[in-house]
Coordinates of C-alpha atoms in Angstrom, one line a residue:
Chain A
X109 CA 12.4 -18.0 -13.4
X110 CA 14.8 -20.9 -14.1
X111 CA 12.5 -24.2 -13.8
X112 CA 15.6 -26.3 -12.4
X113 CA 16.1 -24.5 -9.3
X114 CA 14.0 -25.1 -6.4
X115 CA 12.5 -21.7 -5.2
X116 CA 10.7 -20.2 -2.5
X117 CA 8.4 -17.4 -4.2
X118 CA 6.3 -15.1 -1.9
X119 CA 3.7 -12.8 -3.9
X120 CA 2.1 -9.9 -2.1
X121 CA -0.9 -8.0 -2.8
X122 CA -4.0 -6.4 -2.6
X123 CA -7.1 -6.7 -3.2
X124 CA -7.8 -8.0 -6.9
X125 CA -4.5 -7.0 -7.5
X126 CA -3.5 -10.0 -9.8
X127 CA -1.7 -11.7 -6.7
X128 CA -3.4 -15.3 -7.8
X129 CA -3.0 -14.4 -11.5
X130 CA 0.8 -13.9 -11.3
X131 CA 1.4 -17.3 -9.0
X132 CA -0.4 -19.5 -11.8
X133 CA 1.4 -17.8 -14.7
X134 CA 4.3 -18.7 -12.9
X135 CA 3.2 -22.0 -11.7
X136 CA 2.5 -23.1 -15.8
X137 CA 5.6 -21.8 -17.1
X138 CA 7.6 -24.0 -14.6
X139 CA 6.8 -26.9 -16.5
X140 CA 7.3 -28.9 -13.3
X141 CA 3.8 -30.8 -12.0
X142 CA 1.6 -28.7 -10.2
X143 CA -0.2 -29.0 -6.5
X144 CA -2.7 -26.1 -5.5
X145 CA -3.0 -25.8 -2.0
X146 CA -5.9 -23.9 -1.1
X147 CA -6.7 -22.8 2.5
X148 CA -10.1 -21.0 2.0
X149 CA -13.4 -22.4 3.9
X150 CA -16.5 -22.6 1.9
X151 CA -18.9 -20.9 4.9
X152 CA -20.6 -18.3 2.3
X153 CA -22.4 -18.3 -1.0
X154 CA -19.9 -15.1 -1.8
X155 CA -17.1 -17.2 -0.9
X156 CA -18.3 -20.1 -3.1
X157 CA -18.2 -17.5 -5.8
X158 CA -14.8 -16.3 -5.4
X159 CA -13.0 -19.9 -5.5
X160 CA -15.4 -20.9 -8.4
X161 CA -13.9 -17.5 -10.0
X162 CA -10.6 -18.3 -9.2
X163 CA -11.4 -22.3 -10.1
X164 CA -12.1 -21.4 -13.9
X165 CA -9.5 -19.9 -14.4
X166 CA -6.7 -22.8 -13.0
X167 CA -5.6 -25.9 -15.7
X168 CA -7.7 -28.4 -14.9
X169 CA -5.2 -31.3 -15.1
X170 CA -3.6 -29.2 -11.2
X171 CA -3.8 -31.5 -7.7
X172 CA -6.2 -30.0 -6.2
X173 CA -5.9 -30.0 -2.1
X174 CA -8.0 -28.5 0.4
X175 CA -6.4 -27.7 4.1
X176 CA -7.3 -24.7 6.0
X177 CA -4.9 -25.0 9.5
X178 CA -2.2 -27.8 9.0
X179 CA 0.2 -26.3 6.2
X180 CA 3.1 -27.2 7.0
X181 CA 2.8 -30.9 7.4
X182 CA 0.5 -30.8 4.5
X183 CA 3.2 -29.0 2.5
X184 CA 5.8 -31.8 3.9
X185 CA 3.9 -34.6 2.9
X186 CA 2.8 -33.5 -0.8
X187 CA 6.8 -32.3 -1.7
X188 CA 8.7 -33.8 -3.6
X189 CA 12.1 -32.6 -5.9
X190 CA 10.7 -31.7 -8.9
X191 CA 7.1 -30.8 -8.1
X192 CA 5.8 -27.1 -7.5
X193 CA 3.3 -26.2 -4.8
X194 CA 1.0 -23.4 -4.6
X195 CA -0.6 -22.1 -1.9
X196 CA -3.5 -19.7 -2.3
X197 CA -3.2 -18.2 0.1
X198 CA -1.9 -17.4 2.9
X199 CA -4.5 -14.9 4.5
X200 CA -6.9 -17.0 5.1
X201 CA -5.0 -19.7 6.4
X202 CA -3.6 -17.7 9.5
X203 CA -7.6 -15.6 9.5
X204 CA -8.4 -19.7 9.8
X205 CA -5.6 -20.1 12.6
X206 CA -6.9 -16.9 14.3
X207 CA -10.5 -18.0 14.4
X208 CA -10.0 -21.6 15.4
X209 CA -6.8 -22.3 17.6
X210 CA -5.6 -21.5 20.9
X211 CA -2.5 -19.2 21.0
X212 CA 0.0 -21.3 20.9
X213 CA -1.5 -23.3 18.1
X214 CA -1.1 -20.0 16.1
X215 CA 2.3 -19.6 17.0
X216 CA 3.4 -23.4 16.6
X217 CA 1.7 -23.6 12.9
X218 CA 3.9 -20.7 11.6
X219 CA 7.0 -21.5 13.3
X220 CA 6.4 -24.9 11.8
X221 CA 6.1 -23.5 8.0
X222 CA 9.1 -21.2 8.6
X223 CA 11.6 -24.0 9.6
X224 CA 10.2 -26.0 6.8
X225 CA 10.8 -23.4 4.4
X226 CA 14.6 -24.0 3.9
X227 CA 14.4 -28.1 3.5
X228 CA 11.1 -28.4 1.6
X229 CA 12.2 -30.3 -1.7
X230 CA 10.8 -28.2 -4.9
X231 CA 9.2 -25.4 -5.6
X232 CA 6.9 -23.5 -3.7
X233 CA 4.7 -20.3 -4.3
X234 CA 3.4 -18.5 -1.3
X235 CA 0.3 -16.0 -2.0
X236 CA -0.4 -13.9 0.6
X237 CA -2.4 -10.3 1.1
X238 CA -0.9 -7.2 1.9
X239 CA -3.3 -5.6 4.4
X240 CA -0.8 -3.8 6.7
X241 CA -0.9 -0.3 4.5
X242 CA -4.4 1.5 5.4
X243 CA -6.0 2.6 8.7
X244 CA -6.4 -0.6 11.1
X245 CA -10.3 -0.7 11.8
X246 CA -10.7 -1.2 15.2
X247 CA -11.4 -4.5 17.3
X248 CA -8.8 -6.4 18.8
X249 CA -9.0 -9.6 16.8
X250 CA -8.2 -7.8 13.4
X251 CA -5.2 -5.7 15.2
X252 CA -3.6 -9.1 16.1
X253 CA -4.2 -10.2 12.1
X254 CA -2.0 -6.8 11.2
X255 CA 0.4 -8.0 13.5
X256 CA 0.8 -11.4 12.6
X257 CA 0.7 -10.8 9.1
X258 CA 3.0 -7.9 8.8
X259 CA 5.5 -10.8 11.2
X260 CA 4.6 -13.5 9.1
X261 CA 5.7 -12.1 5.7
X262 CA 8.7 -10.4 6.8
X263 CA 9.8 -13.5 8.6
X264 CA 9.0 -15.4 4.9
X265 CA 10.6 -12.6 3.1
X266 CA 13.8 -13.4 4.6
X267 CA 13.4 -17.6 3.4
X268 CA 12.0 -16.7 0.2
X269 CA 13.4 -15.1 -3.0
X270 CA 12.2 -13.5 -5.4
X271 CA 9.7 -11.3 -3.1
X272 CA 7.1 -9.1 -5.1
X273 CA 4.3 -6.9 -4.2
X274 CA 1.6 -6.7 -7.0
X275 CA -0.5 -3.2 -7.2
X276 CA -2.8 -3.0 -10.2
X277 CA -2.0 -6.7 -11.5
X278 CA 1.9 -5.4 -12.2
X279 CA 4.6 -6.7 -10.4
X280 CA 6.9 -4.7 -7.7
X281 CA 9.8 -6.6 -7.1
X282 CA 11.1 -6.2 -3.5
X283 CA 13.6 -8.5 -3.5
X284 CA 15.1 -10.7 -6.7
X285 CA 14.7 -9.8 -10.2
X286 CA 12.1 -9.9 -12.9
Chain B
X384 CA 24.6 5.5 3.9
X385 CA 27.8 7.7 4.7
X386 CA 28.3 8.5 8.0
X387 CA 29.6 11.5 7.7
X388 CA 26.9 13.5 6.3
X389 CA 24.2 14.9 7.9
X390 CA 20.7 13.6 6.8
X391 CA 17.4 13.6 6.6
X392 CA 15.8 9.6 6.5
X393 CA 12.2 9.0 6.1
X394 CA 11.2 5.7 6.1
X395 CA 7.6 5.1 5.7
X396 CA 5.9 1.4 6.3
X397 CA 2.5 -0.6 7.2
X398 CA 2.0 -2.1 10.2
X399 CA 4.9 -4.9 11.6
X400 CA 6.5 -4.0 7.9
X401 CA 10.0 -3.4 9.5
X402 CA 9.9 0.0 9.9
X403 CA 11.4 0.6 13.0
X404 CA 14.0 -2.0 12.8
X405 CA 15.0 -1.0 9.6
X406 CA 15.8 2.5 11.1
X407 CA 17.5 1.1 14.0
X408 CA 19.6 -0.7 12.0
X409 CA 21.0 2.4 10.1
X410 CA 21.0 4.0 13.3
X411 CA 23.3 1.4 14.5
X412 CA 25.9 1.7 11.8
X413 CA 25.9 5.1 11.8
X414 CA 28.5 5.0 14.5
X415 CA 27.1 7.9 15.9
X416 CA 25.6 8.2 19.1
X417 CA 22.3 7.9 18.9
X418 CA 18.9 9.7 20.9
X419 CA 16.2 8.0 20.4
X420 CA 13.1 10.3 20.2
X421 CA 9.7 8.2 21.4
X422 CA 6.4 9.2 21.0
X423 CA 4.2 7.1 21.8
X424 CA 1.9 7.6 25.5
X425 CA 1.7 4.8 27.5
X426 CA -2.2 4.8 28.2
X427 CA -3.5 0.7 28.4
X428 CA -1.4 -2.4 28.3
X429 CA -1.4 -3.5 24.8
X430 CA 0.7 -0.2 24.1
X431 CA 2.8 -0.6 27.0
X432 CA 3.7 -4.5 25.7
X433 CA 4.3 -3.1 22.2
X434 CA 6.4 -0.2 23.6
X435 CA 8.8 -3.1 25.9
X436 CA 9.1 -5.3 22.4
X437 CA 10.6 -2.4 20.8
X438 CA 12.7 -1.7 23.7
X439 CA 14.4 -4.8 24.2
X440 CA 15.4 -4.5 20.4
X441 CA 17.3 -1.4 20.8
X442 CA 21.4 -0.9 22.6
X443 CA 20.9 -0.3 25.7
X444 CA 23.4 2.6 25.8
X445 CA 21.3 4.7 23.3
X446 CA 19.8 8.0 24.7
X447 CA 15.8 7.5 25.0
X448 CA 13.4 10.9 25.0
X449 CA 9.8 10.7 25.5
X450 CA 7.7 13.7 24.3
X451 CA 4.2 13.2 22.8
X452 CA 3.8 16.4 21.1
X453 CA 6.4 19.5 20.8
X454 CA 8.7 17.6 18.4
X455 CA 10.5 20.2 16.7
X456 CA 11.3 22.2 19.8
X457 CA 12.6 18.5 21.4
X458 CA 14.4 18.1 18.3
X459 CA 16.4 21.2 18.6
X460 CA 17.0 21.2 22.0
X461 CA 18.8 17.7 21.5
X462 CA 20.3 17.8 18.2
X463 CA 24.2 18.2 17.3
X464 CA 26.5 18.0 14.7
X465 CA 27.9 14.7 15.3
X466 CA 24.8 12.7 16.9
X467 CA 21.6 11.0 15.0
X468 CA 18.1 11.4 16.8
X469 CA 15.9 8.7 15.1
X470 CA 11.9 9.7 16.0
X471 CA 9.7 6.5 16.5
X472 CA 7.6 7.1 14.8
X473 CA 5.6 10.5 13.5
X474 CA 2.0 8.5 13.4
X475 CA 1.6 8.6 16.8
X476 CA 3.1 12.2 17.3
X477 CA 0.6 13.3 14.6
X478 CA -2.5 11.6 16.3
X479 CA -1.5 12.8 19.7
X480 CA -1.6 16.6 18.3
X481 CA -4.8 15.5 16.6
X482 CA -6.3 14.2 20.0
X483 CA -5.6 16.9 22.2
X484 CA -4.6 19.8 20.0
X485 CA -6.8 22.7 18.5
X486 CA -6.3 22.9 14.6
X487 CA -4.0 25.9 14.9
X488 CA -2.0 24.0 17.1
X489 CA -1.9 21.1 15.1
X490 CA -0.6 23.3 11.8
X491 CA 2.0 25.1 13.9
X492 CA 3.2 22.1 14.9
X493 CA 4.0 20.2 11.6
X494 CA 4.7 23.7 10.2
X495 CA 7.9 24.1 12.9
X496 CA 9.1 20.1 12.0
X497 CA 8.9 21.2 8.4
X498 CA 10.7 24.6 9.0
X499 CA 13.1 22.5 11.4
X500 CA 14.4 20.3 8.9
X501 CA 16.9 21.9 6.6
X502 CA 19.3 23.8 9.3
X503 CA 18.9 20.6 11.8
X504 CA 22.2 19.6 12.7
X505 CA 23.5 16.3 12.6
X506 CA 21.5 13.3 11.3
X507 CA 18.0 12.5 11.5
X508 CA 16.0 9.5 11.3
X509 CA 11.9 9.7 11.0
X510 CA 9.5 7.0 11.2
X511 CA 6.4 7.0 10.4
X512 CA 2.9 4.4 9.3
X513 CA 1.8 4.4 5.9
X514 CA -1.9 4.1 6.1
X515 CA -3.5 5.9 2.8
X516 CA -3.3 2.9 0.4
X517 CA -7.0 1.3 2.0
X518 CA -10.5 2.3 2.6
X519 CA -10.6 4.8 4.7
X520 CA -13.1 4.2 7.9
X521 CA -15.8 6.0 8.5
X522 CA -15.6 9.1 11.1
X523 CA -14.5 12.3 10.7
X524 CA -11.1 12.2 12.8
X525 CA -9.9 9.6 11.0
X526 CA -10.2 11.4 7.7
X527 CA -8.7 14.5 9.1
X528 CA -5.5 12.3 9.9
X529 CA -5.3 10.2 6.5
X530 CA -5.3 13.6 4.8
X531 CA -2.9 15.7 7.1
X532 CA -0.4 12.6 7.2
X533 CA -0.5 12.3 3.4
X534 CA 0.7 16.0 3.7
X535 CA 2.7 15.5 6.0
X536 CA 4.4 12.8 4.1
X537 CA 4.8 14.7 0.8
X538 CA 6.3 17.4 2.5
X539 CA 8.7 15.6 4.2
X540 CA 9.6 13.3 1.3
X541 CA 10.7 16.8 -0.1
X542 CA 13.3 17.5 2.4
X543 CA 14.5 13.9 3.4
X544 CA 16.8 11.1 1.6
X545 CA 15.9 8.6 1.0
X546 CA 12.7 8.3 1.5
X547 CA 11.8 4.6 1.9
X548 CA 8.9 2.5 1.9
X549 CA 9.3 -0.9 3.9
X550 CA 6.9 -3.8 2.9
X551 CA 7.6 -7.7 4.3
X552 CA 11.1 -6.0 6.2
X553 CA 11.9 -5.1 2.4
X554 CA 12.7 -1.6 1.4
X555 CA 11.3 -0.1 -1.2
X556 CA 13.4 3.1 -2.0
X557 CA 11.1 6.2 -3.1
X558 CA 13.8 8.2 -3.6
X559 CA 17.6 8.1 -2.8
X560 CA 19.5 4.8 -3.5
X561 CA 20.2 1.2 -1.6
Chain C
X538 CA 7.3 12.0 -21.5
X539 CA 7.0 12.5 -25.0
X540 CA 5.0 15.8 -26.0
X541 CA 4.1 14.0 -29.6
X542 CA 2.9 10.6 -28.8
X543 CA -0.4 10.0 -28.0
X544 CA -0.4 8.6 -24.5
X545 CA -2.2 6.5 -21.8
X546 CA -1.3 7.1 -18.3
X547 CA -2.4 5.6 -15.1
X548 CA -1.3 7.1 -12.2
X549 CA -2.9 5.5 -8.8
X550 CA -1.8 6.2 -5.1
X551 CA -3.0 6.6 -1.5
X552 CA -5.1 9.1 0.1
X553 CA -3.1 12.7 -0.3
X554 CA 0.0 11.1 -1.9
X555 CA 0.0 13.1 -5.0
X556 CA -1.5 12.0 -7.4
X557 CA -3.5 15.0 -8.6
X558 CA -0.2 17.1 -8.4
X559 CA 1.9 14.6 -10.4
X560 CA -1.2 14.5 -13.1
X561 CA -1.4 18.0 -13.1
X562 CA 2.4 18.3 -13.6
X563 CA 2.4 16.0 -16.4
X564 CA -0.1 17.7 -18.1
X565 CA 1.5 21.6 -17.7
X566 CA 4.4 19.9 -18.9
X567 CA 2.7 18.6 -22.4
X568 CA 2.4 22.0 -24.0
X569 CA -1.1 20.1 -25.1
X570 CA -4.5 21.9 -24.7
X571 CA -5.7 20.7 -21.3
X572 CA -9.4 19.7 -20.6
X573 CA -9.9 18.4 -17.3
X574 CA -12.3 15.8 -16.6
X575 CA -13.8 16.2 -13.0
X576 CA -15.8 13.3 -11.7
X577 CA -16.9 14.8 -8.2
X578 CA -20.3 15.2 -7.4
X579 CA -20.4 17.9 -4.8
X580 CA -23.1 16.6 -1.9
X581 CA -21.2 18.2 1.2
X582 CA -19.9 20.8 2.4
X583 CA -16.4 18.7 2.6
X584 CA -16.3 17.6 -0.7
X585 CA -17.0 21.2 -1.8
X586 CA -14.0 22.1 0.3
X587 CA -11.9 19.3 -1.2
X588 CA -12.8 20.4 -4.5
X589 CA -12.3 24.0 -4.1
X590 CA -8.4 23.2 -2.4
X591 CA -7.5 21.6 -5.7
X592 CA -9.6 24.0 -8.2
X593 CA -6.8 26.4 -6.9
X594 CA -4.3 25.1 -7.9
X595 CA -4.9 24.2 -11.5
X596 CA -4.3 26.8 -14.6
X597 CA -7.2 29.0 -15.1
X598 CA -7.3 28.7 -18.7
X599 CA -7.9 24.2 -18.6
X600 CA -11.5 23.6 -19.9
X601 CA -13.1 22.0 -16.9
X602 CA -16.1 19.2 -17.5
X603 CA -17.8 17.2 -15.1
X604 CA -19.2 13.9 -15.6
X605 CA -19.7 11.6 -12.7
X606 CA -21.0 8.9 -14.8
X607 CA -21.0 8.6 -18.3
X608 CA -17.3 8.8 -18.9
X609 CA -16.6 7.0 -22.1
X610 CA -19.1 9.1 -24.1
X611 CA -17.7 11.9 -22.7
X612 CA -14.3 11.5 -23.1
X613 CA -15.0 10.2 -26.6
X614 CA -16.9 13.9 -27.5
X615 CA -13.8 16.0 -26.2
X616 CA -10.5 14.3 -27.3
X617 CA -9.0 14.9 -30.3
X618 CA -5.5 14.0 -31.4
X619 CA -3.9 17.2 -30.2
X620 CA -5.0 17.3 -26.9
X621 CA -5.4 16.3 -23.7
X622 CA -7.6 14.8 -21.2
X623 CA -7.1 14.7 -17.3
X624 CA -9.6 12.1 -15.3
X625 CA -9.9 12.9 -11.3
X626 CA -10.8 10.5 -10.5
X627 CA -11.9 7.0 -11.5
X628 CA -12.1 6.0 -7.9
X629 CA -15.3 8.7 -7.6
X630 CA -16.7 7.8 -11.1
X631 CA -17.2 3.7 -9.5
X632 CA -18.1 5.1 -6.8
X633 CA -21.3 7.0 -8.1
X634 CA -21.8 3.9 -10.8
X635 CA -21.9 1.6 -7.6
X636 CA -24.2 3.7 -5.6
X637 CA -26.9 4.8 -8.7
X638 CA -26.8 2.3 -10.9
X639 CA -28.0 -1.4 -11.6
X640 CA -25.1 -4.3 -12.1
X641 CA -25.4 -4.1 -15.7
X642 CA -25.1 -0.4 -16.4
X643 CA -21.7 -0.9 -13.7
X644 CA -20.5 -3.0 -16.2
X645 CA -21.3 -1.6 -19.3
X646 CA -19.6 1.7 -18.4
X647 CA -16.6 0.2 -17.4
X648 CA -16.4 -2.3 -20.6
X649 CA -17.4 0.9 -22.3
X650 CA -14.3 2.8 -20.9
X651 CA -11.7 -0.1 -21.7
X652 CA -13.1 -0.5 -25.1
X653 CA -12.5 3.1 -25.8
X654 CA -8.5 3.3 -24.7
X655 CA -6.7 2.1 -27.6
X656 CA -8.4 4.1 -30.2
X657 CA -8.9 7.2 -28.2
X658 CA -7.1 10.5 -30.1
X659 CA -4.9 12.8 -28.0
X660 CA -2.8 11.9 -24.9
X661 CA -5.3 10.4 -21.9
X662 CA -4.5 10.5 -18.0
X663 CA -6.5 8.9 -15.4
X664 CA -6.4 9.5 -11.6
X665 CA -7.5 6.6 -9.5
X666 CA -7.4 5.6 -6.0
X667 CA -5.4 2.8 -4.8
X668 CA -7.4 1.2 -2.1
X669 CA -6.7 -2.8 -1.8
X670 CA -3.7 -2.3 0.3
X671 CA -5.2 -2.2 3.6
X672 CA -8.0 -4.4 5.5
X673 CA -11.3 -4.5 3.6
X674 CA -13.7 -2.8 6.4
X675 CA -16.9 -5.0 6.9
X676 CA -20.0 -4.1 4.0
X677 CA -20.6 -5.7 1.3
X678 CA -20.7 -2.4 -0.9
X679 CA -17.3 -2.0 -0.1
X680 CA -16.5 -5.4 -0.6
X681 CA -17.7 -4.5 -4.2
X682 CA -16.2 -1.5 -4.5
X683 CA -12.5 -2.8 -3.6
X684 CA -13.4 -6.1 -6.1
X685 CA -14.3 -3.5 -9.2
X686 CA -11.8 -1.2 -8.5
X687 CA -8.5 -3.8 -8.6
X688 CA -9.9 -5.6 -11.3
X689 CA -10.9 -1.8 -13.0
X690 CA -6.9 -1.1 -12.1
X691 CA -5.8 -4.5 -13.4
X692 CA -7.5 -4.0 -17.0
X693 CA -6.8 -0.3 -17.3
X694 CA -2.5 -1.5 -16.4
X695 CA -2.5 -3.5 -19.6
X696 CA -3.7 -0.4 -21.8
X697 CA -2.1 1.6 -19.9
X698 CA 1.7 3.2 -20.2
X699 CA 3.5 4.7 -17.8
X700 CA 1.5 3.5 -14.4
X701 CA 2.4 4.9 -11.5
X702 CA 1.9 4.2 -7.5
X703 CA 2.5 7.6 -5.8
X704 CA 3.5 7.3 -1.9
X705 CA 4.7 10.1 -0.3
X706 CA 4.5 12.5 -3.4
X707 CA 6.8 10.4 -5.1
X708 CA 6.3 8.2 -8.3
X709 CA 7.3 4.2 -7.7
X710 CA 7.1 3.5 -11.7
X711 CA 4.9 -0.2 -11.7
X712 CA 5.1 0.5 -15.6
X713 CA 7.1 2.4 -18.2
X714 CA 10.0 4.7 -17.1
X715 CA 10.5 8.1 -15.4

C-alpha cells in the first residue's frame, strides 16, 4: 500500500478472523498519523473485555475517538490530507443505528458516509463483519441487519479499493491487489 | 463470458451479496433472450416487497416463470438452443421441496436438476444463498437443508462454469475465469 | 503437493463443502501411510449416521484412531516422518474441550497443539470448520466457541501451508498454491 495516496480500504470478516489485526498493521505501516474511530458501546462487562483486548494491542501514541451513530460528520471533521482514520468497525455502528434511530435516521447516516466517501481528504480504513454467509436466525430485527449490511458493503465496495475478506487471519482480496 | 456457448453459471452468495444482480447482469449481455425462472412463493408481505425490489431491477421484456418446486421438468419444457433461463435462486426451490416434500421426493428432485444439466440446451444461469460458513441453528430442518444444499452445491459446482462466490457485490471466482 | 516434504495443511470450509473429500484426496494422493485421526464422539443416532456416510468412503486399509480430546499427545505418539496424519475435525475436538473441560485445560490443549506443529515428523492435515462467517446466534457458549475457534484458525494459518477455504467442493487457496 503506497503511503502517498489517499485510500479508501474496506476489510471484511468474521469472527476473530484477524479483520482488526490486518487494519492496524496497515494503519502503522502508513507512516501517516493515526485516528481510531471506534463505534462500540460499553453496556457489558464481556464487551469491556473485548475493546480492553483489542486496546492492548493498538500503539498507544493513536487518537483515540469514541462515536457510536454520527460517523460521517465525525469522520468529516477529524480528516485531514495526510492523516489516516480507522474505524473499528462498522457492525456495530449500524447494530447501534438499528437499535437507536428511527428509519430514516438509519438510512440518512449511511447515505451520508457513502457521499463522503469520495471527498474525505486522507486515508481511511473501514472494518466491518461479514455476517451475510450462514443461516439467518430468525427475528425480524436481525433479518433487516443482513440486509443492510450485505447493502452497506456492497455499496462501500464500489467507493473503496482494495476490498478484502479475511478467513482464518489471511487475507482474500476481492478487489485490488496484495 | 462468450455468448455463443452454451453454459452452465452457478453463482453462489450471502445475503444482499449481489447475487442476483450479478447474474442479471450476465444475463443482460448475453444478448440472448432471456426466461427468467422464479422460485420464490409469495406467502406474507416482507417476501412480496423483496420479490417487487428485484422486479423493478430486471428488463421488462424478459420472460418471467413462476414454479416453486418441479424445476428440472420447468427447465426442459422452456429451454432452447439460443435462449438463457437464469433460476432466482435454488435456496428457496430447495426449502420449498424441503417444506412440503417427502424425502424421496426431495432426492428425485435434485437428482432430475443434476441429471438435467449436461444435455440442457442453451445457457443457464443458477442462483443460489451460501449459508454453510456459520453456526448452524438449532432444529432439525434446518440441518437437513445446510447439509443437502452443501450437496447440492458441490454437485453442481461439478457441472457448471464458473462457479462464483459473490461477497460485498464482488465476485470471487471458484472456478472458471473473470 | 510434494510427496517428500513434510507438510502442514489446513483446509477449513462450510457445512458439506468438502472438506473431508479434499483431505481425503490429498492424502490418497501422498502414497504416505495414512492414519486418520477421528475426533467424533458418537452420542446420537445422527452423528452415528454422519460418521458412518464418511467411514465409507475412506480406504479400508487407513489406521483409524479416535481422540476427542487429547490431540497433541496423540498425534505426537503416531507420526513419524514417513507418514501421515488426517485430523476430522478440529471443530469437534473444541467442541468437546469447551463442553468437558475447565478454561485452563481449553487452553493448555490448544497451546499444546500449536506448540507441537513445527516439530511434528511426517506430513499433518487438519479439518476444521469455518464458522465466523455468518451471525453469531445468541449463547454465550457459542459466543466462546466462535472466539476460540477464529483465533484457533488464526494461529494454526501462520504454521500452517497450504490453507484452504472450500465452498462449493472447491478449494479458494487463502495460502500456498494449488
Amino acid at each position: 500500500m503506497s503511503v502517498d495516496v489517499p485510500q479508501r480500504v474496506l476489510i471484511l470478516g468474521g469472527v476473530r478472523s484477524g479483520k482488526s489485526a490486518q487494519a492496524e498493521q496497515w494503519a502503522k505501516h502508513s507512516a501517516r498519523p493515526v485516528t481510531y474511530l471506534a463505534t462500540a458501546r460499553i453496556e457489558d462487562e464481556e464487551m469491556r473485555a473485548r475493546i480492553s483486548h483489542h486496546r492492548a494491542t493498538r500503539p498507544a501514541h493513536w487518537k483515540v475517538i469514541e462515536e457510536p451513530v454520527a460517523l460521517a460528520s465525525t469522520l468529516r471533521a477529524h480528516a485531514h490530507p495526510e492523516g489516516l482514520i480507522l474505524v473499528d468497525c462498522l457492525t456495530l455502528w449500524l447494530t447501534n443505528l438499528l437499535f437507536d434511530s428511527d428509519p430514516q435516521c438509519v438510512q440518512r447516516e449511511q447515505d451520508a458516509l457513502l457521499a463522503l466517501l469520495p471527498t474525505l481528504p486522507g486515508t481511511l480504513i473501514l472494518v466491518s463483519n461479514e455476517t451475510g454467509l450462514g443461516i439467518v436466525p430468525l427475528g425480524e430485527l436481525t433479518r433487516r441487519f443482513c440486509d443492510q449490511a450485505g447493502r452497506l458493503h456492497q455499496a462501500l465496495a464500489t467507493l473503496c479499493d482494495p476490498v478484502l475478506l479475511m478467513v482464518a487471519g489471511l487475507p482474500v482480496f476481492l478487489k485490488g491487489h496484495s
